[in-house]
Amino acid sequence: MCATKVVCERDDDQFCQFCTYSKELKIPHFPDMVFPKNRLTLAHKSGASINFNPLDALKRVASTVEPVEVSCSEVWMQARPYAEKLKKSFDWTFCTDYKGSISDNITVWETEESIDFELLKQKNQILFYHDLTLFEDELHDHGVSKLSVKIRVMPSYWFVLLRYFLRVDDVLVRSNETRMFHMLNTDYILREYTSKESSAKDLNMPTSHMKEADDVIPFLPVKEKITHKLHFNCSS
């Protein structure tokens, strides 16, 4: 709840977090759990920066979209033939293709270069690791919608995984993942974005195996995959 109504009516930026989100976002509802103070920021000596935060991620949620229906909706509608079906609604699953927020002095272009996943598999010393949840919603007990970001820093590189995971029980499973990889002796970052999706029936696996993202995502077909090179403009 907003406890400082007078402040929130001002024309400056001294808003409480709830009012900041209400003013910035076009969606009528927020996820059940939003963690506005959870933020991962990566800063380069050139002044370039990348950060991951829930507000910018939720700005990528569609305010009008053909809604995903839960598995029991068809039965409900059949029992109520005179009920009106909404033509348009906001995306109540909070699906986002957010890839992180980058500063203006970073140049982005598409590349054929790929992340060295064999290097990531090596058992090297981990200097730093952290896992942050940006938002999460249980979809009225019909599944889960969750955005999280984790970082691993090694002696020669760092790696970030930003993952949006959606499971609507007995309907569909979707993931939008952004991986960022930076070798410490280079002036660029590789950013790989992969979107996957499948209906629950096409997965041909028990619902219990779809609960955890790590268990089900490897079995989802790829819908989109693109890699970009993020270059630091050191002269800026």
GROMACS .gro file of C-alpha atoms in nm:
model
  236
    1MET     CA    1   0.000   0.000   0.000
    2CYS     CA    2   0.109   0.357  -0.064
    3ALA     CA    3   0.174   0.532   0.267
    4THR     CA    4   0.285   0.869   0.126
    5LYS     CA    5   0.004   0.994  -0.095
    6VAL     CA    6   0.120   1.357  -0.081
    7VAL     CA    7   0.467   1.265  -0.211
    8CYS     CA    8   0.319   1.054  -0.491
    9GLU     CA    9   0.118   1.351  -0.620
   10ARG     CA   10   0.434   1.556  -0.675
   11ASP     CA   11   0.581   1.621  -1.017
   12ASP     CA   12   0.933   1.507  -0.931
   13ASP     CA   13   1.074   1.157  -0.898
   14GLN     CA   14   1.013   1.116  -0.523
   15PHE     CA   15   0.756   0.841  -0.561
   16CYS     CA   16   0.716   0.531  -0.349
   17GLN     CA   17   0.795   0.206  -0.530
   18PHE     CA   18   0.429   0.111  -0.574
   19CYS     CA   19   0.344   0.444  -0.738
   20THR     CA   20   0.658   0.432  -0.952
   21TYR     CA   21   0.547   0.096  -1.090
   22SER     CA   22   0.187   0.216  -1.131
   23LYS     CA   23   0.296   0.521  -1.330
   24GLU     CA   24   0.557   0.344  -1.544
   25LEU     CA   25   0.368   0.025  -1.633
   26LYS     CA   26   0.072  -0.011  -1.868
   27ILE     CA   27  -0.059  -0.337  -1.719
   28PRO     CA   28  -0.355  -0.331  -1.476
   29HIS     CA   29  -0.206  -0.582  -1.232
   30PHE     CA   30   0.139  -0.676  -1.110
   31PRO     CA   31   0.276  -1.022  -1.036
   32ASP     CA   32   0.199  -1.148  -0.685
   33MET     CA   33   0.564  -1.110  -0.588
   34VAL     CA   34   0.773  -0.827  -0.729
   35PHE     CA   35   1.115  -0.759  -0.581
   36PRO     CA   36   1.189  -0.396  -0.675
   37LYS     CA   37   1.512  -0.384  -0.475
   38ASN     CA   38   1.655  -0.689  -0.650
   39ARG     CA   39   1.887  -0.559  -0.919
   40LEU     CA   40   2.203  -0.688  -1.082
   41THR     CA   41   2.433  -0.421  -1.225
   42LEU     CA   42   2.752  -0.478  -1.423
   43ALA     CA   43   2.977  -0.174  -1.472
   44HIS     CA   44   3.278  -0.133  -1.703
   45LYS     CA   45   3.566   0.110  -1.653
   46SER     CA   46   3.460   0.287  -1.974
   47GLY     CA   47   3.136   0.390  -1.803
   48ALA     CA   48   2.928   0.131  -1.986
   49SER     CA   49   2.681  -0.062  -1.774
   50ILE     CA   50   2.423  -0.338  -1.794
   51ASN     CA   51   2.158  -0.396  -1.532
   52PHE     CA   52   1.871  -0.632  -1.475
   53ASN     CA   53   1.567  -0.507  -1.283
   54PRO     CA   54   1.199  -0.602  -1.252
   55LEU     CA   55   1.056  -0.265  -1.361
   56ASP     CA   56   1.219  -0.267  -1.704
   57ALA     CA   57   1.130  -0.635  -1.742
   58LEU     CA   58   0.762  -0.571  -1.672
   59LYS     CA   59   0.761  -0.288  -1.926
   60ARG     CA   60   0.801  -0.563  -2.187
   61VAL     CA   61   0.474  -0.732  -2.081
   62ALA     CA   62   0.199  -0.677  -2.338
   63SER     CA   63  -0.085  -0.456  -2.212
   64THR     CA   64  -0.324  -0.606  -2.470
   65VAL     CA   65  -0.290  -0.961  -2.593
   66GLU     CA   66  -0.493  -1.270  -2.673
   67PRO     CA   67  -0.484  -1.431  -2.328
   68VAL     CA   68  -0.357  -1.779  -2.249
   69GLU     CA   69  -0.646  -1.984  -2.112
   70VAL     CA   70  -0.616  -2.227  -1.822
   71SER     CA   71  -0.704  -2.591  -1.880
   72CYS     CA   72  -1.044  -2.569  -1.710
   73SER     CA   73  -1.165  -2.261  -1.903
   74GLU     CA   74  -1.325  -2.456  -2.188
   75VAL     CA   75  -1.534  -2.663  -1.947
   76TRP     CA   76  -1.632  -2.346  -1.761
   77MET     CA   77  -1.748  -2.178  -2.082
   78GLN     CA   78  -1.944  -2.484  -2.193
   79ALA     CA   79  -2.133  -2.476  -1.864
   80ARG     CA   80  -2.208  -2.106  -1.917
   81PRO     CA   81  -2.299  -2.069  -2.285
   82TYR     CA   82  -2.428  -1.715  -2.239
   83ALA     CA   83  -2.117  -1.587  -2.068
   84GLU     CA   84  -1.930  -1.325  -2.270
   85LYS     CA   85  -1.570  -1.400  -2.350
   86LEU     CA   86  -1.334  -1.105  -2.323
   87LYS     CA   87  -1.203  -1.003  -2.663
   88LYS     CA   88  -0.878  -0.862  -2.531
   89SER     CA   89  -0.696  -0.874  -2.203
   90PHE     CA   90  -0.352  -0.799  -2.067
   91ASP     CA   91  -0.101  -1.080  -2.050
   92TRP     CA   92  -0.184  -1.229  -1.710
   93THR     CA   93   0.116  -1.464  -1.745
   94PHE     CA   94   0.351  -1.161  -1.745
   95CYS     CA   95   0.553  -1.299  -2.037
   96THR     CA   96   0.854  -1.080  -2.109
   97ASP     CA   97   1.131  -1.091  -2.368
   98TYR     CA   98   1.344  -0.860  -2.154
   99LYS     CA   99   1.716  -0.902  -2.224
  100GLY     CA  100   1.858  -0.657  -1.972
  101SER     CA  101   1.897  -0.279  -1.974
  102ILE     CA  102   2.212  -0.146  -2.140
  103SER     CA  103   2.366   0.201  -2.131
  104ASP     CA  104   2.384   0.424  -2.437
  105ASN     CA  105   2.760   0.379  -2.480
  106ILE     CA  106   2.724   0.012  -2.573
  107THR     CA  107   2.697  -0.075  -2.941
  108VAL     CA  108   2.491  -0.383  -3.031
  109TRP     CA  109   2.506  -0.586  -3.350
  110GLU     CA  110   2.415  -0.938  -3.455
  111THR     CA  111   2.696  -1.192  -3.472
  112GLU     CA  112   2.768  -1.550  -3.569
  113GLU     CA  113   3.010  -1.588  -3.280
  114SER     CA  114   2.880  -1.817  -3.008
  115ILE     CA  115   2.931  -1.860  -2.635
  116ASP     CA  116   3.196  -2.116  -2.541
  117PHE     CA  117   2.980  -2.357  -2.342
  118GLU     CA  118   3.265  -2.607  -2.311
  119LEU     CA  119   3.454  -2.344  -2.114
  120LEU     CA  120   3.151  -2.296  -1.889
  121LYS     CA  121   3.152  -2.668  -1.807
  122GLN     CA  122   3.507  -2.662  -1.674
  123LYS     CA  123   3.546  -2.698  -1.297
  124ASN     CA  124   3.725  -2.373  -1.225
  125GLN     CA  125   3.722  -2.162  -0.912
  126ILE     CA  126   3.404  -1.958  -0.865
  127LEU     CA  127   3.493  -1.612  -0.736
  128PHE     CA  128   3.135  -1.491  -0.702
  129TYR     CA  129   2.787  -1.635  -0.751
  130HIS     CA  130   2.442  -1.492  -0.690
  131ASP     CA  131   2.085  -1.576  -0.788
  132LEU     CA  132   1.809  -1.313  -0.777
  133THR     CA  133   1.435  -1.346  -0.833
  134LEU     CA  134   1.295  -1.034  -1.003
  135PHE     CA  135   0.929  -1.133  -0.999
  136GLU     CA  136   0.712  -1.440  -0.955
  137ASP     CA  137   0.343  -1.526  -0.982
  138GLU     CA  138   0.164  -1.857  -0.921
  139LEU     CA  139  -0.110  -1.772  -1.176
  140HIS     CA  140  -0.396  -1.829  -0.932
  141ASP     CA  141  -0.266  -2.181  -0.860
  142HIS     CA  142  -0.262  -2.268  -1.231
  143GLY     CA  143   0.116  -2.273  -1.272
  144VAL     CA  144   0.406  -2.032  -1.235
  145SER     CA  145   0.552  -1.727  -1.405
  146LYS     CA  146   0.900  -1.634  -1.286
  147LEU     CA  147   1.185  -1.408  -1.391
  148SER     CA  148   1.524  -1.460  -1.232
  149VAL     CA  149   1.884  -1.367  -1.299
  150LYS     CA  150   2.201  -1.536  -1.184
  151ILE     CA  151   2.567  -1.448  -1.225
  152ARG     CA  152   2.885  -1.653  -1.198
  153VAL     CA  153   3.225  -1.484  -1.194
  154MET     CA  154   3.534  -1.693  -1.270
  155PRO     CA  155   3.903  -1.592  -1.286
  156SER     CA  156   3.891  -1.536  -1.664
  157TYR     CA  157   3.525  -1.460  -1.741
  158TRP     CA  158   3.177  -1.394  -1.609
  159PHE     CA  159   2.847  -1.547  -1.716
  160VAL     CA  160   2.490  -1.428  -1.662
  161LEU     CA  161   2.166  -1.617  -1.716
  162LEU     CA  162   1.840  -1.420  -1.723
  163ARG     CA  163   1.549  -1.662  -1.737
  164TYR     CA  164   1.177  -1.610  -1.778
  165PHE     CA  165   0.994  -1.938  -1.712
  166LEU     CA  166   0.622  -1.994  -1.765
  167ARG     CA  167   0.420  -2.303  -1.687
  168VAL     CA  168   0.043  -2.301  -1.727
  169ASP     CA  169  -0.059  -2.639  -1.592
  170ASP     CA  170  -0.179  -2.882  -1.860
  171VAL     CA  171  -0.164  -2.603  -2.121
  172LEU     CA  172   0.188  -2.487  -2.212
  173VAL     CA  173   0.546  -2.434  -2.101
  174ARG     CA  174   0.760  -2.143  -2.223
  175SER     CA  175   1.105  -2.004  -2.155
  176ASN     CA  176   1.282  -1.687  -2.265
  177GLU     CA  177   1.648  -1.703  -2.171
  178THR     CA  178   1.922  -1.446  -2.217
  179ARG     CA  179   2.280  -1.557  -2.163
  180MET     CA  180   2.564  -1.307  -2.141
  181PHE     CA  181   2.928  -1.410  -2.154
  182HIS     CA  182   3.235  -1.189  -2.118
  183MET     CA  183   3.601  -1.287  -2.134
  184LEU     CA  184   3.784  -1.044  -1.909
  185ASN     CA  185   4.054  -0.961  -2.166
  186THR     CA  186   3.805  -0.851  -2.434
  187ASP     CA  187   3.602  -0.534  -2.494
  188TYR     CA  188   3.271  -0.698  -2.575
  189ILE     CA  189   2.999  -0.925  -2.438
  190LEU     CA  190   2.819  -1.203  -2.621
  191ARG     CA  191   2.444  -1.200  -2.562
  192GLU     CA  192   2.246  -1.505  -2.667
  193TYR     CA  193   1.865  -1.493  -2.654
  194THR     CA  194   1.666  -1.816  -2.687
  195SER     CA  195   1.288  -1.850  -2.677
  196LYS     CA  196   1.131  -2.194  -2.638
  197GLU     CA  197   0.771  -2.310  -2.612
  198SER     CA  198   0.557  -2.622  -2.624
  199SER     CA  199   0.203  -2.721  -2.543
  200ALA     CA  200   0.179  -2.956  -2.247
  201LYS     CA  201   0.030  -3.235  -2.458
  202ASP     CA  202   0.317  -3.222  -2.709
  203LEU     CA  203   0.579  -3.264  -2.438
  204ASN     CA  204   0.461  -3.617  -2.366
  205MET     CA  205   0.585  -3.619  -2.008
  206PRO     CA  206   0.417  -3.629  -1.666
  207THR     CA  207   0.306  -3.294  -1.525
  208SER     CA  208   0.532  -3.356  -1.226
  209HIS     CA  209   0.835  -3.339  -1.458
  210MET     CA  210   0.732  -2.992  -1.576
  211LYS     CA  211   0.747  -2.830  -1.233
  212GLU     CA  212   1.113  -2.730  -1.236
  213ALA     CA  213   1.254  -2.515  -1.515
  214ASP     CA  214   1.582  -2.706  -1.536
  215ASP     CA  215   1.396  -3.034  -1.587
  216VAL     CA  216   1.166  -2.928  -1.870
  217ILE     CA  217   1.343  -2.650  -2.064
  218PRO     CA  218   1.589  -2.888  -2.239
  219PHE     CA  219   1.289  -3.064  -2.397
  220LEU     CA  220   1.122  -2.749  -2.534
  221PRO     CA  221   1.154  -2.676  -2.907
  222VAL     CA  222   1.336  -2.355  -2.999
  223LYS     CA  223   1.112  -2.083  -3.144
  224GLU     CA  224   1.372  -1.809  -3.172
  225LYS     CA  225   1.746  -1.782  -3.119
  226ILE     CA  226   1.970  -1.485  -3.186
  227THR     CA  227   2.316  -1.378  -3.069
  228HIS     CA  228   2.442  -1.021  -3.041
  229LYS     CA  229   2.779  -0.870  -2.965
  230LEU     CA  230   2.771  -0.585  -2.714
  231HIS     CA  231   3.076  -0.365  -2.764
  232PHE     CA  232   3.202  -0.111  -2.511
  233ASN     CA  233   3.255   0.233  -2.665
  234CYS     CA  234   3.560   0.322  -2.457
  235SER     CA  235   3.595   0.664  -2.622
  236SER     CA  236   3.254   0.776  -2.493
   0.00000   0.00000   0.00000
